[in-house]
PDB file of C-alpha atoms in Angstrom:
ATOM      1  CA  LEU A   1       0.098   0.027  -0.505  1.00  0.00           C
ATOM      2  CA  ILE A   2       3.109   2.342   1.004  1.00  0.00           C
ATOM      3  CA  VAL A   3       4.341   2.369  -2.439  1.00  0.00           C
ATOM      4  CA  GLN A   4       0.757   2.898  -3.831  1.00  0.00           C
ATOM      5  CA  ASN A   5       1.246   6.389  -2.330  1.00  0.00           C
ATOM      6  CA  ILE A   6       4.742   7.449  -3.045  1.00  0.00           C
ATOM      7  CA  SER A   7       4.420  10.818  -4.763  1.00  0.00           C
ATOM      8  CA  ASN A   8       8.258  11.829  -5.884  1.00  0.00           C
ATOM      9  CA  ILE A   9      11.283  10.072  -6.647  1.00  0.00           C
ATOM     10  CA  GLU A  10      13.322  10.863  -3.427  1.00  0.00           C
ATOM     11  CA  ILE A  11      10.251   9.131  -1.528  1.00  0.00           C
ATOM     12  CA  ALA A  12      10.660   6.510  -4.054  1.00  0.00           C
ATOM     13  CA  GLU A  13      15.020   6.009  -3.510  1.00  0.00           C
ATOM     14  CA  GLN A  14      14.469   6.314   0.615  1.00  0.00           C
ATOM     15  CA  SER A  15      11.186   3.733   0.549  1.00  0.00           C
ATOM     16  CA  CYS A  16      13.754   0.981  -1.006  1.00  0.00           C
ATOM     17  CA  ILE A  17      16.757   2.070   0.970  1.00  0.00           C
ATOM     18  CA  LYS A  18      15.164   2.385   4.365  1.00  0.00           C
ATOM     19  CA  LEU A  19      11.718   0.090   3.875  1.00  0.00           C
ATOM     20  CA  LEU A  20      11.477  -2.466   0.921  1.00  0.00           C
ATOM     21  CA  ASN A  21      14.604  -3.623   0.778  1.00  0.00           C
ATOM     22  CA  ARG A  22      14.635  -5.337   4.546  1.00  0.00           C
ATOM     23  CA  CYS A  23      10.719  -6.527   3.456  1.00  0.00           C
ATOM     24  CA  SER A  24      10.540 -10.151   3.315  1.00  0.00           C
ATOM     25  CA  TYR A  25       8.124 -10.027   0.721  1.00  0.00           C
ATOM     26  CA  ALA A  26       8.813  -6.878  -1.150  1.00  0.00           C
ATOM     27  CA  TYR A  27      10.496  -8.309  -4.055  1.00  0.00           C
ATOM     28  CA  LEU A  28       7.317 -10.863  -5.071  1.00  0.00           C
ATOM     29  CA  MET A  29       5.270  -7.080  -6.144  1.00  0.00           C
ATOM     30  CA  ILE A  30       7.752  -5.838  -8.168  1.00  0.00           C
ATOM     31  CA  THR A  31       6.723  -7.466 -11.711  1.00  0.00           C
ATOM     32  CA  ASP A  32       3.178  -5.803 -10.513  1.00  0.00           C
ATOM     33  CA  TRP A  33       4.819  -2.502  -9.459  1.00  0.00           C
ATOM     34  CA  ILE A  34       6.686  -2.152 -13.015  1.00  0.00           C
ATOM     35  CA  SER A  35       3.776  -3.131 -14.670  1.00  0.00           C
ATOM     36  CA  SER A  36       1.929  -0.283 -13.056  1.00  0.00           C
ATOM     37  CA  ASP A  37       0.471   2.958 -15.056  1.00  0.00           C
ATOM     38  CA  LYS A  38       1.525   5.491 -12.048  1.00  0.00           C
ATOM     39  CA  THR A  39       4.988   6.664 -12.778  1.00  0.00           C
ATOM     40  CA  TYR A  40       6.644   6.281  -9.218  1.00  0.00           C
ATOM     41  CA  VAL A  41       5.067   3.193  -8.630  1.00  0.00           C
ATOM     42  CA  LYS A  42       6.641   1.756 -11.631  1.00  0.00           C
ATOM     43  CA  SER A  43      10.006   3.422 -10.683  1.00  0.00           C
ATOM     44  CA  THR A  44       9.689   2.234  -6.925  1.00  0.00           C
ATOM     45  CA  GLY A  45       9.824  -1.281  -9.038  1.00  0.00           C
ATOM     46  CA  PHE A  46      12.826  -0.554 -11.221  1.00  0.00           C
ATOM     47  CA  LEU A  47      14.856   0.675  -8.055  1.00  0.00           C
ATOM     48  CA  LEU A  48      13.877  -2.146  -5.751  1.00  0.00           C
ATOM     49  CA  THR A  49      15.261  -4.651  -8.483  1.00  0.00           C
ATOM     50  CA  SER A  50      18.580  -2.669  -8.509  1.00  0.00           C
ATOM     51  CA  SER A  51      19.023  -2.923  -5.342  1.00  0.00           C
ATOM     52  CA  LEU A  52      17.960  -6.397  -4.521  1.00  0.00           C
ATOM     53  CA  ALA A  53      20.315  -7.361  -7.990  1.00  0.00           C
ATOM     54  CA  LYS A  54      22.972  -5.405  -6.018  1.00  0.00           C
ATOM     55  CA  SER A  55      22.437  -7.060  -2.271  1.00  0.00           C
ATOM     56  CA  ASN A  56      20.121 -10.018  -2.717  1.00  0.00           C
ATOM     57  CA  THR A  57      22.532 -13.388  -3.382  1.00  0.00           C
ATOM     58  CA  ASP A  58      19.986 -15.421  -2.976  1.00  0.00           C
ATOM     59  CA  LEU A  59      17.933 -14.504  -6.039  1.00  0.00           C
ATOM     60  CA  LYS A  60      18.311 -16.629  -8.725  1.00  0.00           C
ATOM     61  CA  ASN A  61      18.934 -15.565 -12.238  1.00  0.00           C
ATOM     62  CA  GLU A  62      15.349 -16.394 -13.138  1.00  0.00           C
ATOM     63  CA  TYR A  63      14.346 -14.345 -10.785  1.00  0.00           C
ATOM     64  CA  PHE A  64      15.343 -11.167 -12.913  1.00  0.00           C
ATOM     65  CA  GLU A  65      15.193 -12.480 -16.532  1.00  0.00           C
ATOM     66  CA  PRO A  66      11.625 -11.676 -16.725  1.00  0.00           C
ATOM     67  CA  ILE A  67      12.549  -8.131 -15.288  1.00  0.00           C
ATOM     68  CA  ILE A  68      14.880  -7.705 -18.295  1.00  0.00           C
ATOM     69  CA  ASN A  69      11.751  -8.449 -20.799  1.00  0.00           C
ATOM     70  CA  MET A  70       9.420  -6.251 -18.964  1.00  0.00           C
ATOM     71  CA  ALA A  71      11.659  -3.110 -19.014  1.00  0.00           C
ATOM     72  CA  GLU A  72      11.792  -2.691 -23.095  1.00  0.00           C
ATOM     73  CA  LYS A  73       8.813  -1.918 -22.783  1.00  0.00           C
ATOM     74  CA  ASP A  74       9.551   0.994 -21.014  1.00  0.00           C
ATOM     75  CA  PHE A  75      12.457   1.848 -23.202  1.00  0.00           C
ATOM     76  CA  GLU A  76      10.942   4.951 -24.651  1.00  0.00           C
ATOM     77  CA  ASN A  77       8.936   6.078 -21.503  1.00  0.00           C
ATOM     78  CA  LYS A  78       7.898   9.672 -21.384  1.00  0.00           C
ATOM     79  CA  ASN A  79       9.199  10.171 -17.763  1.00  0.00           C
ATOM     80  CA  TYR A  80      13.153  10.519 -17.170  1.00  0.00           C
ATOM     81  CA  HIS A  81      12.717   9.466 -13.543  1.00  0.00           C
ATOM     82  CA  ILE A  82      11.056   5.897 -15.289  1.00  0.00           C
ATOM     83  CA  ARG A  83      14.057   5.656 -17.767  1.00  0.00           C
ATOM     84  CA  MET A  84      16.299   6.337 -15.375  1.00  0.00           C
ATOM     85  CA  SER A  85      15.247   4.132 -12.721  1.00  0.00           C
ATOM     86  CA  LEU A  86      15.158   1.007 -15.541  1.00  0.00           C
ATOM     87  CA  SER A  87      18.912   1.632 -16.349  1.00  0.00           C
ATOM     88  CA  LYS A  88      19.938   1.727 -13.262  1.00  0.00           C
ATOM     89  CA  ALA A  89      17.833  -1.574 -12.872  1.00  0.00           C
ATOM     90  CA  LEU A  90      19.489  -3.123 -15.829  1.00  0.00           C
ATOM     91  CA  ARG A  91      23.265  -2.312 -14.943  1.00  0.00           C
ATOM     92  CA  ASN A  92      22.783  -3.723 -11.276  1.00  0.00           C
ATOM     93  CA  ILE A  93      21.471  -7.301 -12.783  1.00  0.00           C
ATOM     94  CA  ALA A  94      23.744  -7.249 -15.358  1.00  0.00           C
ATOM     95  CA  LEU A  95      26.541  -7.147 -12.774  1.00  0.00           C
ATOM     96  CA  ARG A  96      25.580 -10.043 -10.976  1.00  0.00           C
ATOM     97  CA  ASN A  97      27.037 -12.658 -13.145  1.00  0.00           C
ATOM     98  CA  ASP A  98      27.988 -12.884 -17.389  1.00  0.00           C
ATOM     99  CA  ASP A  99      24.762 -15.470 -17.994  1.00  0.00           C
ATOM    100  CA  LEU A 100      22.456 -11.620 -17.141  1.00  0.00           C
ATOM    101  CA  LYS A 101      24.829  -8.972 -18.757  1.00  0.00           C
ATOM    102  CA  ASN A 102      24.628 -10.824 -21.793  1.00  0.00           C
ATOM    103  CA  LYS A 103      20.649 -11.033 -21.618  1.00  0.00           C
ATOM    104  CA  VAL A 104      20.968  -6.995 -20.921  1.00  0.00           C
ATOM    105  CA  LEU A 105      23.406  -6.289 -23.341  1.00  0.00           C
ATOM    106  CA  GLN A 106      21.510  -8.094 -25.526  1.00  0.00           C
ATOM    107  CA  LYS A 107      18.340  -6.427 -25.202  1.00  0.00           C
ATOM    108  CA  VAL A 108      19.844  -2.475 -25.013  1.00  0.00           C
ATOM    109  CA  ASN A 109      22.602  -3.233 -27.973  1.00  0.00           C
ATOM    110  CA  LYS A 110      19.808  -2.417 -30.307  1.00  0.00           C
ATOM    111  CA  LEU A 111      19.270   0.747 -28.748  1.00  0.00           C
ATOM    112  CA  LYS A 112      22.589   2.237 -29.986  1.00  0.00           C
ATOM    113  CA  THR A 113      21.801   2.776 -33.434  1.00  0.00           C
ATOM    114  CA  ASN A 114      17.691   3.288 -33.438  1.00  0.00           C
ATOM    115  CA  GLY A 115      18.151   6.755 -33.660  1.00  0.00           C
ATOM    116  CA  SER A 116      15.867   7.944 -30.384  1.00  0.00           C
ATOM    117  CA  GLU A 117      17.158  10.173 -27.985  1.00  0.00           C
ATOM    118  CA  ARG A 118      15.416   8.107 -24.697  1.00  0.00           C
ATOM    119  CA  SER A 119      16.471   5.302 -25.466  1.00  0.00           C
ATOM    120  CA  SER A 120      20.134   5.933 -26.649  1.00  0.00           C
ATOM    121  CA  LEU A 121      19.721   7.592 -23.386  1.00  0.00           C
ATOM    122  CA  ILE A 122      19.366   3.798 -21.824  1.00  0.00           C
ATOM    123  CA  TYR A 123      22.080   2.837 -23.844  1.00  0.00           C
ATOM    124  CA  GLU A 124      24.752   5.236 -22.625  1.00  0.00           C
ATOM    125  CA  GLU A 125      23.563   4.464 -18.915  1.00  0.00           C
ATOM    126  CA  VAL A 126      23.668   0.778 -19.656  1.00  0.00           C
ATOM    127  CA  ALA A 127      25.272  -0.793 -22.159  1.00  0.00           C
ATOM    128  CA  ALA A 128      28.430   1.567 -22.726  1.00  0.00           C
ATOM    129  CA  LEU A 129      28.969   1.328 -19.165  1.00  0.00           C
ATOM    130  CA  LEU A 130      28.960  -2.078 -18.828  1.00  0.00           C
ATOM    131  CA  LYS A 131      31.614  -2.610 -21.399  1.00  0.00           C
ATOM    132  CA  TYR A 132      34.368  -0.333 -19.888  1.00  0.00           C
TER     133      TYR A 132
END
């Protein structure tokens, strides 16, 4: 319920860091939040994914693979915060292991040449940083 009432990106970030990251069932809600039409609910889903990708070693690749596929739907999202939280989530998922890195790169590499300013930013935030 708290996620439905988030009204700005700072509250979304702090909720993930201070509360949701410690909540034993929040990870089960992420795909619902990412599917939401509400900007900050969707951003919270991606931000929590990013946090879990860095900190929760118990989660298997199979947990993150649907999220990688869902993220593609928002590559052209008009909202900057959604695109940046999505980029952060994909980057941290990719840093978990080579298999996930390859899956993320496969999704975002096509953004390099599609001519879209929005999605090229995602490419720069994810693929370009992973290739260094």
